[in-house]
Amino acid sequence: MSLDPPQLNGASTPKQRLDASKLKFIQSTVLHPVPEPGSPELWAQNVHTDHMLTCRWTAEKGWDVPEIKPFADFSISPLASCIHYATQCFEGMKAYRGFDNRVRLFRPDRNAKRLVMSAKRVSLPEFDDAELVELIKALVRTDAKRWLAEPGSFRYVRPALIGTGRQLGVQIPREAVLFIVMVCWPDFSTETPPGVVPRSDLRLLTSRNDTIRAWPGGFGYAKVGANYGPSFASHCEAQESGYDQILWLFGEDGQVTEAGASNFFAIVKDERTSKLQLLTAPLNDKLILDGVTRRSVLELVESRLADELEVKETKFTISDLEKAWKDGRLVEAFVSGTAFFIKDVSTIRVGDRNLDLVQKRDGTGKFGPRIKGWLKDIMFGVEEHKWGVAV
Amino acid sequence: MSLDPPQLNGASTPKQRLDASKLKFIQSTVLHPVPEPGSPELWAQNVHTDHMLTCRWTAEKGWDVPEIKPFADFSISPLASCIHYATQCFEGMKAYRGFDNRVRLFRPDRNAKRLVMSAKRVSLPEFDDAELVELIKALVRTDAKRWLAEPGSFRYVRPALIGTGRQLGVQIPREAVLFIVMVCWPDFSTETPPGVVPRSDLRLLTSRNDTIRAWPGGFGYAKVGANYGPSFASHCEAQESGYDQILWLFGEDGQVTEAGASNFFAIVKDERTSKLQLLTAPLNDKLILDGVTRRSVLELVESRLADELEVKETKFTISDLEKAWKDGRLVEAFVSGTAFFIKDVSTIRVGDRNLDLVQKRDGTGKFGPRIKGWLKDIMFGVEEHKWGVAV
C-alpha cells in the first residue's frame, strides 16, 4: 500500500544522518519553578525542565538539524501515524548529580543502542546511537544547573521517537520526530506517594493465565509503546488487590519473565549443591527487555560476587519458585529497572498463597541492597567507573 | 504507582457521560479543495475533509461537550500517554453516497461497540456506543455535501480515542480525547496506485515462524494501535518480495489467522462429503479482529448461500490449505475488511511454493464477488437493508 516502493525511494539523494555537531540552541525565556526535593509534585511524573530537544526526520531528506528549545507542546496531525498505529518507542534513563558535583549518565550507550533496535522493530528510522548519546548529554547539560543542583539527586530523562507522518494507510511512517525531555521523578525504591501509608516492601501478583505481556515472535524485547498501554489494566488490577506490580508469567508452565515494567531476580539455594544462584529470565527468546540495570546487576555479580552467587540466566517457572520457597531455599528476590531502580520483593502472590520472603530469608535482602549500593556509588561518582559517564 | 487509588477517585462527583445531544458546532471558514474521483491524491490516504469532531475526557469530570470544528492539528504534550505507551485505539469505517443520493454508514453500531471494547483493553475511558454513532453521523452530515457528492462514491471515517494525560508514569491516562475525521480513500478492491502496473490479483505471503501478529492473552482482537506499528516491517517485507499482504500464521502448526489488516476466508471442498465450506479463523481464542465485514460475510452466506456453502469458523492450518490445494479442493480465497473491502486472493506463498488459485479454481471467484456485490448493494442503497444506516 506504500506509494514509494523502496527501490523508487529517492535512493539517489544522499540522506542526512543524525548529527549532534549541528545542534542548534534556542534559550527559553521562561524558567519554570523547580520543585523542592521530596515534594509531592514529583509523584505526578510530569514536571519537566525548561528545555527539550527535538529532531525531525523525513523519508526524503533524512535527519534535520537537532534543536534544543523551550519545552512546548507538539503540533501533531490527527492523521499522524504515532497516535493510530503505535509507531513509537522510547528510552528511560536518569541524570545524576554526583557527590563530587559532576553530572553523570549511567551507561547511556546501552540506552541509545536499544532505542535504535526498538525503532527498527516498529519501522521507525535508524540513526547513529553515539550521536544520540551526545544529544542527551547536551540537553542534560543545558538544564542541569537549575534542575539538578543538589548532590545526590537525579532527574528522569526520556528520549523517544514517534512517527509523525500524516498517513492513515497501514504503512511505514514517512516522517518522524526524535525528542528528549527531562522530568522530575520520585525515588520509588525508598519513598511512597503522598497519602499512601509508607512501606518499604514490594508485593508482586502473578499474572492471570488469560493475560500475557509478550510472546516469542512479538516485541517484548523492544521498548515500544505497544508493550505498555495493553498492560495497564493488569497493573491496575494488581494495585486494586493490594499489590504493587504484576509478575508476568508465560506459557503453560508459568515461566517467570518480568515484574511490572522491571526485570525480576530470585536468589535460590540450589537443591543439590546448596550453592546460591541468582535466577533471571534469559534474553534469547526475546520475551523480556534487555534492561540496562538488569545487565549491570549481572555483570556486578559476576565480577564481585562470583564466590557467593552463581548467575543463571535461564528459564524458570513459578512452580520452581514455589517449591524453593516451600523448601526454604528462596532466600531473596528483587526487581530492577531505571524507573524503580532496585527494590526487594517481600511477597509473591501465587494462586491463593503468598510466598512471603521476609519470613523465609536469613537476613533482610542480603544481596539486593549491596548491589544497589554499588550501582548508586557509580551513579553518584563515589566510585569512578566507566559506566558513570560525565556529561 | 497511581496517585489516585480507585476508592479515592472522586467517586462522589457524578461524571459527565458522552452526550451527542450537547454537540457544539464551529463552522470552518476555510473550505479545502475536493480531489477529483480516482485522482492520485487519494492514494496518500491523508486528504481530510473540512471539519473534525473532538471530545475531551478527564478522570475528574468525565466527558466534555463534543465539538465539530475546523480540521486542525492537535496540541499534544511531549509527556502525553498516547505517544509513549500506545494508549490509543481506533475504528475504520466508510460513509457511502447511495445511488438514491442518500448518505449511509454500514453497521456503525458494530464499530462503535468495538471501539468501546478496544478502549477498555488499553485502559481508556468508557462511553455509550450509541452516542458515538450519533457523533459519527453528525460529522458525516456536516461534510457530506461537498466531500461525498458523487452517487456510488465513499469516504473513509476514522473515529479514534487517545490518552492525552501528561504522565510518564506507567499508569492509566487521566485525560483522553475522542476524535473523528473523514478522509479520501482509494478503492483498493478495484484500483492500483499511480506508478504501479495495474493488476487485480492479491498475493499473500505467509508470515515467518519468528514473527507473529498476536497471541492468546494478548490484544489481537482489539483495534488498538499496538497491533499495527509492530507489523509494518513484515508488511514491507512482503511488498519488497512482490506480495501484497502477510498471511499471519500462529503456533507450531501454522494456524491461519488474518491477512494483513484484513480477515481471511478460504473456500474448500470437504474431503469426504465434497460439500463446499467457507473457512475462517474463529473469534473465541481472541487472536483475530472481529471484523464488521467478516461478520457480514458470514451472515450473508448463512442467509443466502446456505445450500451451497457451509460456514466453518474454525481453526485451520496452512498445511490444511496446502493439502486442499494439492488435491484440487481449494477453490477460492478472499480477504475482507473496511480498508480493502473484499478482494480475491490469487496466490499464497508457503515456503518456496506458490499456491496459485487462478489455476486451481473452477470459475473466477465464484463466491467472493457475489458476496461483495450484495454488500455493495446494501452500502449504496440499491438494496434497502437494516445494515445500511442513513445519516
mmCIF file with all atom_site columns, N, CA, C and O in Angstrom, chain A residues 311-340:
data_model
loop_
_atom_site.group_PDB
_atom_site.id
_atom_site.type_symbol
_atom_site.label_atom_id
_atom_site.label_alt_id
_atom_site.label_comp_id
_atom_site.label_asym_id
_atom_site.label_entity_id
_atom_site.label_seq_id
_atom_site.pdbx_PDB_ins_code
_atom_site.Cartn_x
_atom_site.Cartn_y
_atom_site.Cartn_z
_atom_site.occupancy
_atom_site.B_iso_or_equiv
_atom_site.pdbx_formal_charge
_atom_site.auth_seq_id
_atom_site.auth_comp_id
_atom_site.auth_asym_id
_atom_site.auth_atom_id
_atom_site.pdbx_PDB_model_num
ATOM 1   N N  . VAL A 1 311 ? 25.437 -16.731 38.653 1.00 0.00 ? 311 VAL A N  1
ATOM 2   C CA . VAL A 1 311 ? 24.441 -16.144 37.760 1.00 0.00 ? 311 VAL A CA 1
ATOM 3   C C  . VAL A 1 311 ? 23.833 -17.218 36.869 1.00 0.00 ? 311 VAL A C  1
ATOM 4   O O  . VAL A 1 311 ? 24.562 -17.975 36.218 1.00 0.00 ? 311 VAL A O  1
ATOM 5   N N  . LYS A 1 312 ? 22.501 -17.297 36.862 1.00 0.00 ? 312 LYS A N  1
ATOM 6   C CA . LYS A 1 312 ? 21.796 -18.228 35.976 1.00 0.00 ? 312 LYS A CA 1
ATOM 7   C C  . LYS A 1 312 ? 20.745 -17.454 35.173 1.00 0.00 ? 312 LYS A C  1
ATOM 8   O O  . LYS A 1 312 ? 19.645 -17.200 35.670 1.00 0.00 ? 312 LYS A O  1
ATOM 9   N N  . GLU A 1 313 ? 21.105 -17.079 33.938 1.00 0.00 ? 313 GLU A N  1
ATOM 10  C CA . GLU A 1 313 ? 20.111 -16.513 33.023 1.00 0.00 ? 313 GLU A CA 1
ATOM 11  C C  . GLU A 1 313 ? 19.431 -17.700 32.372 1.00 0.00 ? 313 GLU A C  1
ATOM 12  O O  . GLU A 1 313 ? 19.968 -18.277 31.424 1.00 0.00 ? 313 GLU A O  1
ATOM 13  N N  . THR A 1 314 ? 18.273 -18.037 32.868 1.00 0.00 ? 314 THR A N  1
ATOM 14  C CA . THR A 1 314 ? 17.677 -19.303 32.450 1.00 0.00 ? 314 THR A CA 1
ATOM 15  C C  . THR A 1 314 ? 16.175 -19.268 32.617 1.00 0.00 ? 314 THR A C  1
ATOM 16  O O  . THR A 1 314 ? 15.645 -18.469 33.389 1.00 0.00 ? 314 THR A O  1
ATOM 17  N N  . LYS A 1 315 ? 15.499 -20.112 31.866 1.00 0.00 ? 315 LYS A N  1
ATOM 18  C CA . LYS A 1 315 ? 14.053 -20.262 32.078 1.00 0.00 ? 315 LYS A CA 1
ATOM 19  C C  . LYS A 1 315 ? 13.804 -20.884 33.434 1.00 0.00 ? 315 LYS A C  1
ATOM 20  O O  . LYS A 1 315 ? 14.411 -21.904 33.773 1.00 0.00 ? 315 LYS A O  1
ATOM 21  N N  . PHE A 1 316 ? 12.916 -20.283 34.212 1.00 0.00 ? 316 PHE A N  1
ATOM 22  C CA . PHE A 1 316 ? 12.459 -20.944 35.445 1.00 0.00 ? 316 PHE A CA 1
ATOM 23  C C  . PHE A 1 316 ? 10.993 -20.599 35.627 1.00 0.00 ? 316 PHE A C  1
ATOM 24  O O  . PHE A 1 316 ? 10.510 -19.586 35.102 1.00 0.00 ? 316 PHE A O  1
ATOM 25  N N  . THR A 1 317 ? 10.297 -21.443 36.351 1.00 0.00 ? 317 THR A N  1
ATOM 26  C CA . THR A 1 317 ? 8.843  -21.299 36.415 1.00 0.00 ? 317 THR A CA 1
ATOM 27  C C  . THR A 1 317 ? 8.409  -20.871 37.810 1.00 0.00 ? 317 THR A C  1
ATOM 28  O O  . THR A 1 317 ? 9.181  -20.939 38.770 1.00 0.00 ? 317 THR A O  1
ATOM 29  N N  . ILE A 1 318 ? 7.171  -20.459 37.890 1.00 0.00 ? 318 ILE A N  1
ATOM 30  C CA . ILE A 1 318 ? 6.628  -20.067 39.181 1.00 0.00 ? 318 ILE A CA 1
ATOM 31  C C  . ILE A 1 318 ? 6.546  -21.291 40.115 1.00 0.00 ? 318 ILE A C  1
ATOM 32  O O  . ILE A 1 318 ? 6.701  -21.152 41.340 1.00 0.00 ? 318 ILE A O  1
ATOM 33  N N  . SER A 1 319 ? 6.382  -22.489 39.536 1.00 0.00 ? 319 SER A N  1
ATOM 34  C CA . SER A 1 319 ? 6.387  -23.713 40.369 1.00 0.00 ? 319 SER A CA 1
ATOM 35  C C  . SER A 1 319 ? 7.771  -23.947 40.957 1.00 0.00 ? 319 SER A C  1
ATOM 36  O O  . SER A 1 319 ? 7.897  -24.383 42.105 1.00 0.00 ? 319 SER A O  1
ATOM 37  N N  . ASP A 1 320 ? 8.805  -23.670 40.166 1.00 0.00 ? 320 ASP A N  1
ATOM 38  C CA . ASP A 1 320 ? 10.178 -23.772 40.697 1.00 0.00 ? 320 ASP A CA 1
ATOM 39  C C  . ASP A 1 320 ? 10.337 -22.856 41.912 1.00 0.00 ? 320 ASP A C  1
ATOM 40  O O  . ASP A 1 320 ? 10.891 -23.251 42.939 1.00 0.00 ? 320 ASP A O  1
ATOM 41  N N  . LEU A 1 321 ? 9.843  -21.622 41.771 1.00 0.00 ? 321 LEU A N  1
ATOM 42  C CA . LEU A 1 321 ? 9.954  -20.662 42.878 1.00 0.00 ? 321 LEU A CA 1
ATOM 43  C C  . LEU A 1 321 ? 9.161  -21.137 44.089 1.00 0.00 ? 321 LEU A C  1
ATOM 44  O O  . LEU A 1 321 ? 9.615  -21.047 45.225 1.00 0.00 ? 321 LEU A O  1
ATOM 45  N N  . GLU A 1 322 ? 7.964  -21.637 43.802 1.00 0.00 ? 322 GLU A N  1
ATOM 46  C CA . GLU A 1 322 ? 7.083  -22.073 44.886 1.00 0.00 ? 322 GLU A CA 1
ATOM 47  C C  . GLU A 1 322 ? 7.719  -23.241 45.653 1.00 0.00 ? 322 GLU A C  1
ATOM 48  O O  . GLU A 1 322 ? 7.695  -23.290 46.882 1.00 0.00 ? 322 GLU A O  1
ATOM 49  N N  . LYS A 1 323 ? 8.303  -24.153 44.889 1.00 0.00 ? 323 LYS A N  1
ATOM 50  C CA . LYS A 1 323 ? 8.955  -25.307 45.522 1.00 0.00 ? 323 LYS A CA 1
ATOM 51  C C  . LYS A 1 323 ? 10.144 -24.842 46.371 1.00 0.00 ? 323 LYS A C  1
ATOM 52  O O  . LYS A 1 323 ? 10.312 -25.253 47.526 1.00 0.00 ? 323 LYS A O  1
ATOM 53  N N  . ALA A 1 324 ? 10.953 -23.948 45.811 1.00 0.00 ? 324 ALA A N  1
ATOM 54  C CA . ALA A 1 324 ? 12.109 -23.438 46.549 1.00 0.00 ? 324 ALA A CA 1
ATOM 55  C C  . ALA A 1 324 ? 11.646 -22.740 47.833 1.00 0.00 ? 324 ALA A C  1
ATOM 56  O O  . ALA A 1 324 ? 12.260 -22.876 48.896 1.00 0.00 ? 324 ALA A O  1
ATOM 57  N N  . TRP A 1 325 ? 10.546 -22.010 47.712 1.00 0.00 ? 325 TRP A N  1
ATOM 58  C CA . TRP A 1 325 ? 10.004 -21.294 48.884 1.00 0.00 ? 325 TRP A CA 1
ATOM 59  C C  . TRP A 1 325 ? 9.568  -22.286 49.961 1.00 0.00 ? 325 TRP A C  1
ATOM 60  O O  . TRP A 1 325 ? 9.888  -22.131 51.129 1.00 0.00 ? 325 TRP A O  1
ATOM 61  N N  . LYS A 1 326 ? 8.855  -23.325 49.528 1.00 0.00 ? 326 LYS A N  1
ATOM 62  C CA . LYS A 1 326 ? 8.395  -24.353 50.481 1.00 0.00 ? 326 LYS A CA 1
ATOM 63  C C  . LYS A 1 326 ? 9.571  -25.017 51.184 1.00 0.00 ? 326 LYS A C  1
ATOM 64  O O  . LYS A 1 326 ? 9.507  -25.339 52.373 1.00 0.00 ? 326 LYS A O  1
ATOM 65  N N  . ASP A 1 327 ? 10.636 -25.258 50.418 1.00 0.00 ? 327 ASP A N  1
ATOM 66  C CA . ASP A 1 327 ? 11.833 -25.914 50.967 1.00 0.00 ? 327 ASP A CA 1
ATOM 67  C C  . ASP A 1 327 ? 12.722 -24.943 51.759 1.00 0.00 ? 327 ASP A C  1
ATOM 68  O O  . ASP A 1 327 ? 13.785 -25.347 52.246 1.00 0.00 ? 327 ASP A O  1
ATOM 69  N N  . GLY A 1 328 ? 12.320 -23.673 51.804 1.00 0.00 ? 328 GLY A N  1
ATOM 70  C CA . GLY A 1 328 ? 13.161 -22.684 52.487 1.00 0.00 ? 328 GLY A CA 1
ATOM 71  C C  . GLY A 1 328 ? 14.406 -22.324 51.697 1.00 0.00 ? 328 GLY A C  1
ATOM 72  O O  . GLY A 1 328 ? 15.390 -21.829 52.241 1.00 0.00 ? 328 GLY A O  1
ATOM 73  N N  . ARG A 1 329 ? 14.375 -22.538 50.372 1.00 0.00 ? 329 ARG A N  1
ATOM 74  C CA . ARG A 1 329 ? 15.548 -22.248 49.545 1.00 0.00 ? 329 ARG A CA 1
ATOM 75  C C  . ARG A 1 329 ? 15.427 -20.927 48.771 1.00 0.00 ? 329 ARG A C  1
ATOM 76  O O  . ARG A 1 329 ? 16.356 -20.523 48.096 1.00 0.00 ? 329 ARG A O  1
ATOM 77  N N  . LEU A 1 330 ? 14.247 -20.292 48.812 1.00 0.00 ? 330 LEU A N  1
ATOM 78  C CA . LEU A 1 330 ? 14.087 -18.988 48.138 1.00 0.00 ? 330 LEU A CA 1
ATOM 79  C C  . LEU A 1 330 ? 14.516 -17.906 49.133 1.00 0.00 ? 330 LEU A C  1
ATOM 80  O O  . LEU A 1 330 ? 13.756 -17.514 50.011 1.00 0.00 ? 330 LEU A O  1
ATOM 81  N N  . VAL A 1 331 ? 15.739 -17.442 48.994 1.00 0.00 ? 331 VAL A N  1
ATOM 82  C CA . VAL A 1 331 ? 16.286 -16.591 50.050 1.00 0.00 ? 331 VAL A CA 1
ATOM 83  C C  . VAL A 1 331 ? 16.088 -15.092 49.801 1.00 0.00 ? 331 VAL A C  1
ATOM 84  O O  . VAL A 1 331 ? 16.145 -14.301 50.733 1.00 0.00 ? 331 VAL A O  1
ATOM 85  N N  . GLU A 1 332 ? 15.815 -14.717 48.554 1.00 0.00 ? 332 GLU A N  1
ATOM 86  C CA . GLU A 1 332 ? 15.699 -13.281 48.283 1.00 0.00 ? 332 GLU A CA 1
ATOM 87  C C  . GLU A 1 332 ? 15.122 -13.096 46.874 1.00 0.00 ? 332 GLU A C  1
ATOM 88  O O  . GLU A 1 332 ? 15.275 -13.973 46.019 1.00 0.00 ? 332 GLU A O  1
ATOM 89  N N  . ALA A 1 333 ? 14.474 -11.976 46.653 1.00 0.00 ? 333 ALA A N  1
ATOM 90  C CA . ALA A 1 333 ? 14.024 -11.615 45.306 1.00 0.00 ? 333 ALA A CA 1
ATOM 91  C C  . ALA A 1 333 ? 14.014 -10.101 45.217 1.00 0.00 ? 333 ALA A C  1
ATOM 92  O O  . ALA A 1 333 ? 13.767 -9.417  46.208 1.00 0.00 ? 333 ALA A O  1
ATOM 93  N N  . PHE A 1 334 ? 14.322 -9.581  44.022 1.00 0.00 ? 334 PHE A N  1
ATOM 94  C CA . PHE A 1 334 ? 14.249 -8.132  43.830 1.00 0.00 ? 334 PHE A CA 1
ATOM 95  C C  . PHE A 1 334 ? 13.947 -7.825  42.370 1.00 0.00 ? 334 PHE A C  1
ATOM 96  O O  . PHE A 1 334 ? 14.079 -8.691  41.506 1.00 0.00 ? 334 PHE A O  1
ATOM 97  N N  . VAL A 1 335 ? 13.514 -6.591  42.137 1.00 0.00 ? 335 VAL A N  1
ATOM 98  C CA . VAL A 1 335 ? 13.281 -6.152  40.765 1.00 0.00 ? 335 VAL A CA 1
ATOM 99  C C  . VAL A 1 335 ? 14.299 -5.068  40.440 1.00 0.00 ? 335 VAL A C  1
ATOM 100 O O  . VAL A 1 335 ? 14.829 -4.411  41.338 1.00 0.00 ? 335 VAL A O  1
ATOM 101 N N  . SER A 1 336 ? 14.565 -4.893  39.149 1.00 0.00 ? 336 SER A N  1
ATOM 102 C CA . SER A 1 336 ? 15.498 -3.840  38.733 1.00 0.00 ? 336 SER A CA 1
ATOM 103 C C  . SER A 1 336 ? 14.975 -3.137  37.496 1.00 0.00 ? 336 SER A C  1
ATOM 104 O O  . SER A 1 336 ? 14.347 -3.750  36.629 1.00 0.00 ? 336 SER A O  1
ATOM 105 N N  . GLY A 1 337 ? 15.200 -1.839  37.447 1.00 0.00 ? 337 GLY A N  1
ATOM 106 C CA . GLY A 1 337 ? 14.811 -1.048  36.286 1.00 0.00 ? 337 GLY A CA 1
ATOM 107 C C  . GLY A 1 337 ? 15.188 0.394   36.541 1.00 0.00 ? 337 GLY A C  1
ATOM 108 O O  . GLY A 1 337 ? 15.488 0.758   37.674 1.00 0.00 ? 337 GLY A O  1
ATOM 109 N N  . THR A 1 338 ? 15.149 1.217   35.501 1.00 0.00 ? 338 THR A N  1
ATOM 110 C CA . THR A 1 338 ? 15.534 2.609   35.704 1.00 0.00 ? 338 THR A CA 1
ATOM 111 C C  . THR A 1 338 ? 14.501 3.346   36.555 1.00 0.00 ? 338 THR A C  1
ATOM 112 O O  . THR A 1 338 ? 14.849 4.076   37.474 1.00 0.00 ? 338 THR A O  1
ATOM 113 N N  . ALA A 1 339 ? 13.225 3.134   36.252 1.00 0.00 ? 339 ALA A N  1
ATOM 114 C CA . ALA A 1 339 ? 12.183 3.860   36.982 1.00 0.00 ? 339 ALA A CA 1
ATOM 115 C C  . ALA A 1 339 ? 12.196 3.489   38.459 1.00 0.00 ? 339 ALA A C  1
ATOM 116 O O  . ALA A 1 339 ? 12.125 4.335   39.336 1.00 0.00 ? 339 ALA A O  1
ATOM 117 N N  . PHE A 1 340 ? 12.299 2.183   38.749 1.00 0.00 ? 340 PHE A N  1
ATOM 118 C CA . PHE A 1 340 ? 12.206 1.667   40.119 1.00 0.00 ? 340 PHE A CA 1
ATOM 119 C C  . PHE A 1 340 ? 13.561 1.528   40.787 1.00 0.00 ? 340 PHE A C  1
ATOM 120 O O  . PHE A 1 340 ? 13.633 1.342   41.990 1.00 0.00 ? 340 PHE A O  1
#
